[in-house]
CSV table of C-alpha atoms in Angstrom, one decimal:
chain,number,residue,atom,x,y,z
V,30,UNK,CA,-19.6,1.4,-0.7
V,31,UNK,CA,-21.6,2.1,2.4
V,32,UNK,CA,-22.5,5.7,1.8
V,33,UNK,CA,-22.1,5.6,5.8
V,34,UNK,CA,-18.5,5.2,5.4
V,35,UNK,CA,-17.8,7.6,2.3
V,36,UNK,CA,-19.3,10.4,4.9
V,37,UNK,CA,-16.9,10.0,7.3
V,38,UNK,CA,-13.8,8.4,5.5
V,39,UNK,CA,-12.0,9.9,2.7
V,40,UNK,CA,-10.6,6.9,1.4
V,41,UNK,CA,-7.7,6.4,-0.7
V,42,UNK,CA,-5.3,3.3,-2.3
V,43,UNK,CA,-5.6,0.0,-1.9
V,44,UNK,CA,-2.9,-1.3,0.3
V,45,UNK,CA,-4.3,-5.7,0.4
V,46,UNK,CA,-6.3,-7.4,-0.8
V,47,UNK,CA,-7.8,-11.2,0.6
V,48,UNK,CA,-10.0,-14.3,-0.5
V,49,UNK,CA,-13.4,-11.8,0.1
V,50,UNK,CA,-12.7,-8.3,-0.1
V,51,UNK,CA,-9.8,-5.3,0.3
V,52,UNK,CA,-8.0,-3.5,2.2
V,53,UNK,CA,-7.8,0.5,1.4
V,54,UNK,CA,-5.5,3.3,3.1
V,55,UNK,CA,-8.6,5.8,4.6
V,56,UNK,CA,-8.8,9.6,6.2
V,57,UNK,CA,-11.0,10.5,8.4
V,58,UNK,CA,-11.5,14.9,7.4
V,59,UNK,CA,-12.5,15.9,10.6
V,60,UNK,CA,-9.5,14.3,12.7
V,61,UNK,CA,-6.7,14.2,10.3
V,62,UNK,CA,-6.0,10.5,11.2
V,63,UNK,CA,-5.3,8.1,8.6
V,64,UNK,CA,-6.8,4.3,9.2
V,65,UNK,CA,-7.0,1.2,7.0
V,66,UNK,CA,-10.8,-0.5,6.2
V,67,UNK,CA,-11.2,-4.0,5.7
V,68,UNK,CA,-14.3,-4.3,2.7
V,69,UNK,CA,-15.3,-7.2,2.6
V,70,UNK,CA,-18.3,-8.8,0.4
V,71,UNK,CA,-20.5,-10.2,1.9
V,72,UNK,CA,-21.5,-12.0,-1.4
V,73,UNK,CA,-17.8,-14.0,-2.1
V,74,UNK,CA,-18.8,-15.9,1.5
V,75,UNK,CA,-22.6,-17.1,0.9
V,76,UNK,CA,-21.3,-20.5,0.0
V,77,UNK,CA,-19.7,-21.4,3.2
V,78,UNK,CA,-21.4,-20.7,6.6
V,79,UNK,CA,-17.9,-21.0,8.7
V,80,UNK,CA,-16.5,-18.0,6.4
V,81,UNK,CA,-20.2,-16.4,6.9
V,82,UNK,CA,-19.9,-16.8,10.8
V,83,UNK,CA,-16.8,-15.7,11.3
V,84,UNK,CA,-17.6,-12.6,9.1
V,85,UNK,CA,-20.2,-11.7,11.3
V,86,UNK,CA,-18.0,-12.6,14.6
V,87,UNK,CA,-15.3,-10.3,13.6
V,88,UNK,CA,-16.3,-6.8,14.6
V,89,UNK,CA,-17.6,-8.2,17.5
V,90,UNK,CA,-14.8,-10.1,18.8
V,91,UNK,CA,-12.5,-6.9,18.0
V,92,UNK,CA,-15.3,-4.5,19.9
V,93,UNK,CA,-15.0,-6.8,22.9
V,94,UNK,CA,-11.2,-6.4,22.8
V,95,UNK,CA,-10.8,-2.9,21.3
V,96,UNK,CA,-8.9,-0.4,23.2
V,97,UNK,CA,-5.7,-2.8,23.7
V,98,UNK,CA,-2.3,-1.2,22.7
V,99,UNK,CA,-1.5,-4.9,21.1
V,100,UNK,CA,-4.4,-6.0,20.0
V,101,UNK,CA,-5.7,-3.8,16.1
V,102,UNK,CA,-8.9,-1.6,17.3
V,103,UNK,CA,-12.0,-1.4,15.8
V,104,UNK,CA,-12.7,2.2,15.2
V,105,UNK,CA,-15.3,1.6,13.3
V,106,UNK,CA,-17.7,-0.9,11.6
V,107,UNK,CA,-20.3,-0.2,8.5
V,108,UNK,CA,-22.5,-2.4,6.6
V,109,UNK,CA,-24.8,-3.2,3.4
V,110,UNK,CA,-26.5,-5.8,1.7
V,111,UNK,CA,-23.8,-6.6,0.2
V,112,UNK,CA,-20.5,-5.5,1.9
V,113,UNK,CA,-18.9,-5.3,5.6
V,114,UNK,CA,-16.3,-2.6,6.4
V,115,UNK,CA,-14.2,-2.4,9.3
V,116,UNK,CA,-12.5,1.1,10.0
V,117,UNK,CA,-9.0,-0.4,11.7
V,118,UNK,CA,-5.4,0.3,13.1
V,119,UNK,CA,-3.3,1.2,9.9
V,120,UNK,CA,-0.5,-0.7,10.2
V,121,UNK,CA,2.9,-1.5,8.2
V,122,UNK,CA,2.5,-3.4,5.0
V,123,UNK,CA,5.5,-5.4,7.1
V,124,UNK,CA,4.0,-7.7,9.3
V,125,UNK,CA,6.3,-10.4,11.5
V,126,UNK,CA,6.6,-12.7,9.0
V,127,UNK,CA,7.9,-10.5,6.1
V,128,UNK,CA,10.7,-9.2,9.0
V,129,UNK,CA,11.8,-12.6,10.0
V,130,UNK,CA,12.5,-13.4,6.2
V,131,UNK,CA,13.8,-10.1,5.2
V,132,UNK,CA,16.5,-10.6,8.7
V,133,UNK,CA,16.6,-14.3,8.5
V,134,UNK,CA,15.9,-14.4,12.5
V,135,UNK,CA,15.1,-12.1,15.5
V,136,UNK,CA,17.8,-11.7,17.8
V,137,UNK,CA,17.1,-12.4,22.0
V,138,UNK,CA,16.6,-9.7,23.4
V,139,UNK,CA,14.1,-8.0,20.3
V,140,UNK,CA,12.6,-11.5,20.1
V,141,UNK,CA,12.1,-11.1,23.8
V,142,UNK,CA,10.0,-8.1,23.6
V,143,UNK,CA,8.1,-8.9,20.6
V,144,UNK,CA,7.2,-11.9,22.4
V,145,UNK,CA,6.0,-10.0,25.9
V,146,UNK,CA,3.9,-7.8,23.5
V,147,UNK,CA,2.4,-10.8,21.2
V,148,UNK,CA,1.3,-12.6,24.7
V,149,UNK,CA,0.1,-9.7,26.7
V,150,UNK,CA,-2.9,-9.7,23.7
V,151,UNK,CA,-3.1,-12.8,23.8
V,152,UNK,CA,-3.6,-13.2,27.4
V,153,UNK,CA,-5.9,-10.1,27.4
V,154,UNK,CA,-8.1,-11.7,24.8
V,155,UNK,CA,-8.2,-14.9,27.5
V,156,UNK,CA,-9.5,-13.0,30.3
V,157,UNK,CA,-12.1,-11.7,28.2
V,158,UNK,CA,-12.9,-15.2,27.6
V,159,UNK,CA,-11.9,-14.8,23.5
V,160,UNK,CA,-9.1,-17.5,21.7
V,161,UNK,CA,-8.0,-16.1,18.4
V,162,UNK,CA,-6.7,-19.6,17.5
V,163,UNK,CA,-4.7,-18.6,14.2
V,164,UNK,CA,-1.6,-16.4,16.2
V,165,UNK,CA,0.8,-16.9,12.8
V,166,UNK,CA,3.3,-13.9,12.0
V,167,UNK,CA,1.3,-13.3,8.8
V,168,UNK,CA,-1.2,-12.1,11.5
V,169,UNK,CA,1.0,-10.9,13.8
V,170,UNK,CA,1.4,-6.2,12.6
V,171,UNK,CA,3.0,-3.4,13.4
V,172,UNK,CA,0.9,-0.2,13.8
V,173,UNK,CA,2.1,3.0,11.2
V,174,UNK,CA,2.4,5.7,13.6
V,175,UNK,CA,4.5,4.3,16.5
V,176,UNK,CA,5.7,0.4,15.5
V,177,UNK,CA,3.5,-1.3,18.1
V,178,UNK,CA,2.9,-4.9,18.1
V,179,UNK,CA,-0.9,-5.7,17.0
V,180,UNK,CA,-2.1,-9.2,16.7
V,181,UNK,CA,-5.1,-9.1,13.7
V,182,UNK,CA,-7.6,-11.0,11.9
V,183,UNK,CA,-9.9,-12.6,14.7
V,184,UNK,CA,-11.9,-14.0,11.6
V,185,UNK,CA,-11.3,-17.5,13.6
V,186,UNK,CA,-11.7,-16.6,17.3
V,187,UNK,CA,-13.9,-18.5,19.5
V,188,UNK,CA,-15.6,-17.1,22.8
V,189,UNK,CA,-15.4,-18.9,25.1
V,190,UNK,CA,-16.3,-19.0,29.4
V,191,UNK,CA,-14.1,-20.1,32.2
V,192,UNK,CA,-13.6,-23.9,32.0
V,193,UNK,CA,-15.0,-24.0,28.8
V,194,UNK,CA,-14.1,-26.2,26.1
V,195,UNK,CA,-13.7,-25.3,22.0
V,196,UNK,CA,-14.2,-27.7,19.5
V,197,UNK,CA,-13.4,-27.4,15.2
V,198,UNK,CA,-10.1,-27.7,13.8
V,199,UNK,CA,-9.1,-23.8,12.8
V,200,UNK,CA,-5.4,-22.9,12.0
V,201,UNK,CA,-2.6,-22.5,10.4
V,202,UNK,CA,-0.4,-25.7,9.3
V,203,UNK,CA,3.1,-25.0,11.4
V,204,UNK,CA,1.0,-23.6,14.1
V,205,UNK,CA,-2.1,-25.4,15.1
V,206,UNK,CA,-1.7,-27.2,18.7
V,207,UNK,CA,-1.8,-31.0,18.1
V,208,UNK,CA,-4.5,-31.3,20.3
V,209,UNK,CA,-6.8,-28.7,17.4
V,210,UNK,CA,-5.4,-32.0,14.8
V,211,UNK,CA,-6.8,-34.9,17.0
V,212,UNK,CA,-10.1,-33.9,17.0
V,213,UNK,CA,-10.4,-33.8,20.4
V,214,UNK,CA,-12.0,-30.5,22.7
V,215,UNK,CA,-9.7,-27.9,23.8
V,216,UNK,CA,-8.8,-25.1,25.8
V,217,UNK,CA,-7.3,-21.7,25.0
V,218,UNK,CA,-3.7,-23.0,25.1
V,219,UNK,CA,-4.0,-23.4,22.0
V,220,UNK,CA,-2.9,-19.2,21.8
V,221,UNK,CA,0.5,-20.3,23.5
V,222,UNK,CA,1.5,-23.8,22.1
V,223,UNK,CA,1.2,-21.1,18.4
V,224,UNK,CA,3.2,-18.0,20.2
V,225,UNK,CA,5.7,-20.8,20.9
V,226,UNK,CA,5.9,-21.9,17.4
V,227,UNK,CA,6.5,-17.7,16.5
V,228,UNK,CA,9.2,-17.9,19.4
V,229,UNK,CA,10.5,-20.9,18.2
V,230,UNK,CA,10.7,-19.1,14.3
V,231,UNK,CA,11.9,-15.8,15.4
V,232,UNK,CA,14.8,-17.1,16.6
V,233,UNK,CA,15.7,-20.0,14.3
V,234,UNK,CA,14.3,-18.5,11.3
V,235,UNK,CA,12.3,-21.3,10.5
V,236,UNK,CA,9.7,-23.7,12.3
V,237,UNK,CA,9.9,-26.6,14.9
V,238,UNK,CA,7.0,-29.1,13.0
V,239,UNK,CA,7.6,-29.5,9.3
V,240,UNK,CA,7.1,-31.6,6.1
V,241,UNK,CA,6.4,-31.3,2.3
V,242,UNK,CA,2.9,-30.9,2.5
V,243,UNK,CA,-0.1,-30.2,5.1
V,244,UNK,CA,-0.2,-33.7,5.9
V,245,UNK,CA,3.5,-33.9,6.9
V,246,UNK,CA,3.2,-30.8,8.6
V,247,UNK,CA,0.3,-31.8,10.6
V,248,UNK,CA,2.3,-35.5,11.3
V,249,UNK,CA,5.9,-33.7,12.7
V,250,UNK,CA,2.9,-31.4,14.9
V,251,UNK,CA,1.0,-34.0,16.4
V,252,UNK,CA,4.4,-36.1,17.5
V,253,UNK,CA,5.6,-32.8,18.8
V,254,UNK,CA,9.0,-34.2,19.2
V,255,UNK,CA,10.7,-30.3,19.6
V,256,UNK,CA,14.4,-30.4,18.7
V,257,UNK,CA,16.4,-27.0,19.1
V,258,UNK,CA,19.6,-27.7,16.4
V,259,UNK,CA,22.7,-26.2,17.6
V,260,UNK,CA,23.9,-24.6,14.0
V,261,UNK,CA,21.1,-22.7,14.5
V,262,UNK,CA,20.7,-22.4,18.5
V,263,UNK,CA,24.1,-22.6,19.7
V,264,UNK,CA,23.8,-18.5,20.6
V,265,UNK,CA,20.5,-19.0,21.9
V,266,UNK,CA,20.3,-19.1,25.4
V,267,UNK,CA,19.2,-21.8,28.1
V,268,UNK,CA,16.6,-20.0,29.8
V,269,UNK,CA,15.0,-19.4,25.8
V,270,UNK,CA,14.7,-22.9,25.5
V,271,UNK,CA,13.4,-23.7,28.8
V,272,UNK,CA,9.9,-21.0,27.6
V,273,UNK,CA,9.7,-22.5,23.9
V,274,UNK,CA,9.4,-26.2,25.9
V,275,UNK,CA,7.0,-25.1,28.5
V,276,UNK,CA,4.4,-23.3,25.3
V,277,UNK,CA,5.4,-26.1,22.6
V,278,UNK,CA,4.8,-28.8,26.0
V,279,UNK,CA,2.1,-31.3,24.7
V,280,UNK,CA,0.4,-31.8,27.8
V,281,UNK,CA,-2.1,-29.1,27.5
V,282,UNK,CA,-2.1,-29.3,31.8
V,283,UNK,CA,1.5,-28.6,31.9
V,284,UNK,CA,1.5,-26.4,29.2
V,285,UNK,CA,1.9,-22.7,30.5
V,286,UNK,CA,-1.2,-20.1,29.9
V,287,UNK,CA,0.0,-16.4,29.1
V,288,UNK,CA,-0.3,-15.1,32.3
V,289,UNK,CA,2.5,-17.7,33.2
V,290,UNK,CA,4.6,-17.3,29.8
V,291,UNK,CA,4.8,-13.5,31.3
V,292,UNK,CA,5.8,-14.3,34.6
V,293,UNK,CA,8.7,-16.4,32.4
V,294,UNK,CA,12.2,-15.5,33.6
V,295,UNK,CA,13.3,-15.1,30.2
V,296,UNK,CA,10.4,-12.5,29.5
V,297,UNK,CA,11.4,-10.3,32.2
V,298,UNK,CA,14.8,-10.2,31.9
V,299,UNK,CA,15.4,-10.1,28.2
V,300,UNK,CA,13.7,-6.9,28.6
V,301,UNK,CA,10.0,-7.7,27.0
V,302,UNK,CA,7.9,-4.9,28.6
V,303,UNK,CA,4.5,-3.5,28.0
V,304,UNK,CA,6.1,-1.3,24.9
C-alpha cells in the first residue's frame, strides 16, 4: 500500500472486488468521514494497453467532473510503482441493478426521479466533453450518507470536443448503442441510448433488446425493434413510453440529447427533480 494513503486514511474492511483490485472502506482520522478506496494492482493490466490507458484516464476524468451531486466524487488519489488508489464517495453495496432485481421493477414516480438524477449526471459529463460510454444499472450507485444516486466507473470514458466523434467498441451488451456496434464513429448520445435502456429495465424488469448469447443480444440491439409488451407495460403511462422511444431512437440525429431528456414532460411531471 502507498505510504501516503496510510498517512491520511485508516483502511477498514474490503467491500468489493474487481478484475484489477479491491474496494475497501476507509476513514479519515482528521475529519471522521468515511470513504471508499479503490486499489488497483497495475501489474494486472500490463498485458492490455486499453486497460492500462483507462487506469490513467479515470482519475483525470474524475478530477474534471468532480463536485457534481450525481457523479462519484474523487477526494484523493495516490500512486506508486505497483498500485493506484482512488479515494471515492462511499456508496451502498446495493447498486441500481440489485435494486431492480430485488423489487422486479421500479414504479414510475421513483423511476422518474432516478432517471432525472442519472441524466443530470450525463448532461454534466457531456457539457464538459466527457462521454461515459458504459452507462448500466451496475454503474449506478447510491451514496451511503444520503442515498443520492451517483454514476461511477469511468474506465471506458472518452473526452471529446464539440462536434468531435469517438470510435472504439466499448460498453455492455444490453446497453450499448447500435452505432457503437456498427464500427462507425459516434457521438456522446450513446450515453442517452444506454440511459434509455436503463429506464426501460427499471419500468419492465427486463431489457428491450436481448438474446441467449452476446452475439444474439448485439443483433437485437442493431435491429433496435422496440416493443412494449402489454403484460408489463399496461400500467406505464404513454408519456414514459414516448420518452423511451425518443431515447432509443436508432437515428442519432433524432435521438434526444441529455438536456432534452431533462425537459421531457414525463421527467418534469413525474417529480424528477435535482435530488
